Amino acid sequence: MAFEITNEMLVGSLMPVIVYWVYGGLYTILGYSCNNYRLHPKEDEDEKNFASKKTVIKGVLGQQFRQFNATNLLYMITRGNDAGASSGQSTSFFVIARQFIVAMFVFDTYQYFLHRYLHQNKFLYKHLHSKHHRLVVSYPFGAIYSHPIEGLLFDIIGGTMAIYISGMSPLTSAFFSSFCNMKSVDDHCGLMLPWNPFHIFFTNNTAYHDLHHQLYGGKYNFSQPFFSIWDKILGTYMPYSLEKREEGGFKLRPLKEFKN
């Protein structure tokens, strides 16, 4: 049976890319006018990070190119084998909601244990995951900046697993992947905006993940991108407080008993 890329497949693979840059661009613009909500001063993005923004953009585009190819390959294989999601599948709100919940749980579980292992294994951290942590002060479009192999493990394999197990159609998976990209951008945006809906529905938010990027937070807050349940169950949860800085914005402070 011949495989072909349909319009539905193209939408499913291109929409998350467009959403990533549009949503990231929105946060980048807000970053210039919302200093009272920043976790770090704007200049820290250049002074405290170990990768230039040009390098980050190049790395993210490469990752998205690989994701585009992997996503369309998945669509062709599952259609060719008459497995996984199909365009004839029910698209009722209940079915889509169930698929989202299943995919979120699968994605979160996979990412927690992989993420934690990449920190605990010194070889893998040095050669793979440390690239993402070159951004000590994270910003929106650096959300998926990582080593190509890590990108394969985290986003391509993890996302593919979540989509396949949940049984999503290409169109539904486009919305799920876009939602994941929005959440990831939000987690790395460095802004604690009071009206942010992600901060209302998820305790795993911008401050939660920003703490993990700090030198004292590398052994905590591995959960991503949605829930904090695995951190709390397995003892890697680090609570924190937000304090107003005199010059504007917030200072993230871990609770003392967890700092060491």
Short mmCIF file of C-alpha atoms in Angstrom, two decimals:
data_model
loop_
_atom_site.label_atom_id
_atom_site.label_comp_id
_atom_site.label_asym_id
_atom_site.label_seq_id
_atom_site.Cartn_x
_atom_site.Cartn_y
_atom_site.Cartn_z
CA MET A 1 0.00 0.00 0.00
CA ALA A 2 1.41 3.38 -1.06
CA PHE A 3 1.98 5.99 1.60
CA GLU A 4 1.18 9.64 0.98
CA ILE A 5 1.20 12.85 2.98
CA THR A 6 -2.28 14.37 3.07
CA ASN A 7 -3.36 17.92 3.90
CA GLU A 8 -4.48 16.70 7.32
CA MET A 9 -0.98 15.37 7.98
CA LEU A 10 0.64 18.64 6.91
CA VAL A 11 -1.63 20.59 9.24
CA GLY A 12 -0.79 18.17 12.03
CA SER A 13 2.94 18.67 11.60
CA LEU A 14 3.07 22.39 10.72
CA MET A 15 0.56 23.84 13.19
CA PRO A 16 2.72 23.17 16.30
CA VAL A 17 5.69 24.89 14.65
CA ILE A 18 3.67 28.00 13.78
CA VAL A 19 2.09 28.10 17.25
CA TYR A 20 5.53 27.82 18.89
CA TRP A 21 6.90 30.91 17.15
CA VAL A 22 3.73 32.98 17.33
CA TYR A 23 3.19 32.26 21.03
CA GLY A 24 6.88 32.67 21.76
CA GLY A 25 6.91 35.95 19.84
CA LEU A 26 3.97 37.22 21.88
CA TYR A 27 5.80 36.50 25.13
CA THR A 28 8.98 38.07 23.78
CA ILE A 29 7.08 41.30 23.08
CA LEU A 30 5.42 41.20 26.49
CA GLY A 31 8.83 40.76 28.08
CA TYR A 32 9.78 44.31 27.12
CA SER A 33 6.77 45.90 28.79
CA CYS A 34 6.09 43.62 31.76
CA ASN A 35 9.19 44.15 33.89
CA ASN A 36 7.11 44.01 37.07
CA TYR A 37 6.34 40.35 36.35
CA ARG A 38 9.78 39.13 35.29
CA LEU A 39 11.64 36.43 37.26
CA HIS A 40 14.97 37.77 35.99
CA PRO A 41 16.10 41.14 34.62
CA LYS A 42 15.99 41.25 30.83
CA GLU A 43 19.76 41.74 30.52
CA ASP A 44 20.38 38.42 32.31
CA GLU A 45 19.25 36.59 29.17
CA ASP A 46 22.51 37.65 27.51
CA GLU A 47 24.80 37.95 30.53
CA LYS A 48 24.07 34.71 32.42
CA ASN A 49 23.34 32.24 29.62
CA PHE A 50 25.98 30.09 27.93
CA ALA A 51 24.40 29.99 24.46
CA SER A 52 23.72 32.93 22.16
CA LYS A 53 20.21 33.59 20.91
CA LYS A 54 21.39 32.95 17.35
CA THR A 55 22.62 29.50 18.39
CA VAL A 56 19.35 28.80 20.21
CA ILE A 57 17.19 29.77 17.21
CA LYS A 58 19.29 27.58 14.91
CA GLY A 59 19.01 24.64 17.32
CA VAL A 60 15.24 25.01 17.71
CA LEU A 61 14.66 25.17 13.94
CA GLY A 62 16.70 21.98 13.52
CA GLN A 63 14.64 20.26 16.19
CA GLN A 64 11.39 21.33 14.57
CA PHE A 65 12.56 20.05 11.18
CA ARG A 66 13.25 16.64 12.73
CA GLN A 67 9.87 16.69 14.48
CA PHE A 68 8.12 17.53 11.21
CA ASN A 69 9.64 14.51 9.47
CA ALA A 70 9.02 12.18 12.42
CA THR A 71 5.39 13.27 12.75
CA ASN A 72 4.58 12.65 9.10
CA LEU A 73 6.38 9.30 9.22
CA LEU A 74 4.19 8.29 12.17
CA TYR A 75 1.04 9.33 10.29
CA MET A 76 2.01 7.31 7.23
CA ILE A 77 2.94 4.20 9.22
CA THR A 78 -0.20 4.17 11.37
CA ARG A 79 -2.44 4.75 8.37
CA GLY A 80 -0.62 2.15 6.32
CA ASN A 81 -1.00 -0.47 9.05
CA ASP A 82 -4.59 0.54 9.75
CA ALA A 83 -3.53 1.20 13.39
CA GLY A 84 -3.70 4.14 15.76
CA ALA A 85 -5.85 7.11 14.82
CA SER A 86 -7.84 7.30 11.65
CA SER A 87 -9.76 10.11 10.03
CA GLY A 88 -12.96 8.11 10.40
CA GLN A 89 -12.65 8.02 14.16
CA SER A 90 -15.25 9.75 16.32
CA THR A 91 -14.37 13.36 17.02
CA SER A 92 -16.89 14.02 19.76
CA PHE A 93 -15.84 16.34 22.56
CA PHE A 94 -15.81 13.43 25.01
CA VAL A 95 -13.47 11.35 22.83
CA ILE A 96 -11.08 14.25 22.24
CA ALA A 97 -11.08 15.18 25.95
CA ARG A 98 -10.29 11.59 26.90
CA GLN A 99 -7.49 11.46 24.34
CA PHE A 100 -5.99 14.70 25.69
CA ILE A 101 -6.05 13.42 29.28
CA VAL A 102 -4.46 10.10 28.34
CA ALA A 103 -1.81 11.81 26.19
CA MET A 104 -1.00 14.35 28.92
CA PHE A 105 -0.52 11.59 31.50
CA VAL A 106 1.61 9.44 29.17
CA PHE A 107 3.74 12.42 28.10
CA ASP A 108 4.22 13.64 31.67
CA THR A 109 5.15 10.20 32.99
CA TYR A 110 7.62 9.53 30.20
CA GLN A 111 9.25 12.95 30.49
CA TYR A 112 9.56 12.86 34.28
CA PHE A 113 11.52 9.59 34.42
CA LEU A 114 13.65 10.40 31.37
CA HIS A 115 14.34 13.92 32.61
CA ARG A 116 15.33 12.72 36.06
CA TYR A 117 17.61 10.03 34.62
CA LEU A 118 19.39 12.55 32.39
CA HIS A 119 20.23 14.53 35.52
CA GLN A 120 21.32 11.53 37.57
CA ASN A 121 23.51 9.98 34.87
CA LYS A 122 26.57 12.25 34.78
CA PHE A 123 27.67 11.11 31.33
CA LEU A 124 24.25 11.76 29.75
CA TYR A 125 23.89 15.07 31.56
CA LYS A 126 27.30 16.28 30.38
CA HIS A 127 26.88 15.20 26.77
CA LEU A 128 23.13 15.68 26.27
CA HIS A 129 20.99 17.51 28.81
CA SER A 130 23.53 20.17 29.84
CA LYS A 131 22.93 21.84 26.47
CA HIS A 132 19.38 22.77 27.50
CA HIS A 133 20.68 24.05 30.85
CA ARG A 134 23.01 26.47 29.12
CA LEU A 135 19.96 28.68 29.39
CA VAL A 136 20.10 29.47 33.10
CA VAL A 137 17.76 32.37 32.45
CA SER A 138 15.24 30.85 30.08
CA TYR A 139 13.20 32.77 27.53
CA PRO A 140 10.23 31.86 25.29
CA PHE A 141 11.79 30.64 22.05
CA GLY A 142 14.46 28.66 23.89
CA ALA A 143 11.88 26.25 25.29
CA ILE A 144 12.87 23.24 23.17
CA TYR A 145 16.54 24.14 22.70
CA SER A 146 18.40 20.89 23.34
CA HIS A 147 20.86 18.35 21.99
CA PRO A 148 19.45 16.59 18.87
CA ILE A 149 19.50 13.20 20.60
CA GLU A 150 17.72 14.63 23.63
CA GLY A 151 15.16 16.23 21.32
CA LEU A 152 14.61 12.81 19.75
CA LEU A 153 14.15 11.17 23.16
CA PHE A 154 12.01 13.86 24.77
CA ASP A 155 9.79 15.37 22.13
CA ILE A 156 9.80 13.06 19.12
CA ILE A 157 9.61 9.68 20.88
CA GLY A 158 7.68 11.00 23.89
CA GLY A 159 5.20 12.95 21.79
CA THR A 160 4.77 10.08 19.34
CA MET A 161 4.12 7.67 22.21
CA ALA A 162 1.50 9.96 23.76
CA ILE A 163 -0.27 10.53 20.44
CA TYR A 164 -0.24 6.86 19.43
CA ILE A 165 -1.37 5.45 22.79
CA SER A 166 -4.20 8.00 23.07
CA GLY A 167 -5.37 7.13 19.53
CA MET A 168 -5.47 10.70 18.23
CA SER A 169 -6.19 11.57 14.62
CA PRO A 170 -3.64 13.78 12.83
CA LEU A 171 -5.86 16.83 13.32
CA THR A 172 -6.40 16.17 17.03
CA SER A 173 -2.69 15.54 17.50
CA ALA A 174 -2.01 18.91 15.86
CA PHE A 175 -3.97 20.64 18.61
CA PHE A 176 -2.37 18.51 21.31
CA SER A 177 1.16 19.17 20.04
CA SER A 178 0.36 22.88 19.75
CA PHE A 179 -0.96 22.83 23.32
CA CYS A 180 2.26 21.15 24.48
CA ASN A 181 4.33 23.78 22.68
CA MET A 182 2.34 26.59 24.27
CA LYS A 183 2.83 25.07 27.72
CA SER A 184 6.55 24.58 27.13
CA VAL A 185 6.97 28.16 25.91
CA ASP A 186 5.00 29.35 28.92
CA ASP A 187 7.20 27.36 31.31
CA HIS A 188 10.29 29.05 29.86
CA CYS A 189 8.92 32.57 29.31
CA GLY A 190 10.24 34.00 32.60
CA LEU A 191 7.04 35.97 33.26
CA MET A 192 4.61 35.42 36.13
CA LEU A 193 1.62 37.19 34.63
CA PRO A 194 -1.42 37.33 36.98
CA TRP A 195 -3.98 36.57 34.26
CA ASN A 196 -2.12 33.59 32.78
CA PRO A 197 -4.58 30.65 32.48
CA PHE A 198 -1.75 28.10 32.58
CA HIS A 199 -0.85 29.36 36.06
CA ILE A 200 -4.46 28.99 37.15
CA PHE A 201 -4.88 25.37 36.03
CA PHE A 202 -1.32 24.04 36.52
CA THR A 203 0.93 24.33 39.59
CA ASN A 204 3.74 23.22 37.29
CA ASN A 205 4.26 26.69 35.88
CA THR A 206 6.89 29.24 34.88
CA ALA A 207 8.33 29.67 38.38
CA TYR A 208 8.22 25.91 39.03
CA HIS A 209 10.39 25.15 36.00
CA ASP A 210 12.56 28.24 36.33
CA LEU A 211 13.64 26.99 39.76
CA HIS A 212 14.81 23.75 38.13
CA HIS A 213 17.04 25.77 35.78
CA GLN A 214 18.88 27.40 38.67
CA LEU A 215 22.07 25.86 40.05
CA TYR A 216 20.38 24.85 43.31
CA GLY A 217 17.36 23.32 41.55
CA GLY A 218 18.99 20.67 39.40
CA LYS A 219 17.87 17.83 41.68
CA TYR A 220 14.27 18.98 41.92
CA ASN A 221 11.16 19.77 39.90
CA PHE A 222 11.75 17.32 37.07
CA SER A 223 8.06 17.12 36.18
CA GLN A 224 7.09 18.61 32.83
CA PRO A 225 5.17 19.89 31.07
CA PHE A 226 1.79 19.67 32.82
CA PHE A 227 1.58 18.21 36.31
CA SER A 228 3.81 18.06 39.39
CA ILE A 229 2.43 14.74 40.64
CA TRP A 230 5.57 12.63 40.06
CA ASP A 231 7.79 15.15 41.88
CA LYS A 232 5.46 15.07 44.87
CA ILE A 233 5.13 11.28 44.93
CA LEU A 234 8.85 10.57 44.53
CA GLY A 235 10.28 13.31 46.74
CA THR A 236 11.78 15.61 44.12
CA TYR A 237 9.36 18.47 44.66
CA MET A 238 10.90 21.78 45.75
CA PRO A 239 8.42 24.37 47.04
CA TYR A 240 9.28 28.03 46.63
CA SER A 241 8.10 31.54 47.31
CA LEU A 242 8.00 34.62 45.12
CA GLU A 243 9.23 37.88 46.57
CA LYS A 244 8.95 41.30 44.97
CA ARG A 245 12.25 42.89 43.97
CA GLU A 246 12.74 46.59 44.69
CA GLU A 247 13.76 47.25 41.11
CA GLY A 248 10.66 45.43 39.82
CA GLY A 249 9.73 41.86 39.10
CA PHE A 250 9.96 38.78 41.30
CA LYS A 251 12.75 36.94 43.05
CA LEU A 252 12.33 33.18 43.18
CA ARG A 253 13.32 31.78 46.56
CA PRO A 254 13.33 28.04 47.41
CA LEU A 255 12.31 27.11 50.93
CA LYS A 256 15.45 26.82 53.05
CA GLU A 257 14.96 23.22 54.16
CA PHE A 258 15.00 22.08 50.52
CA LYS A 259 17.81 24.25 49.20
CA ASN A 260 20.59 21.79 49.87
#
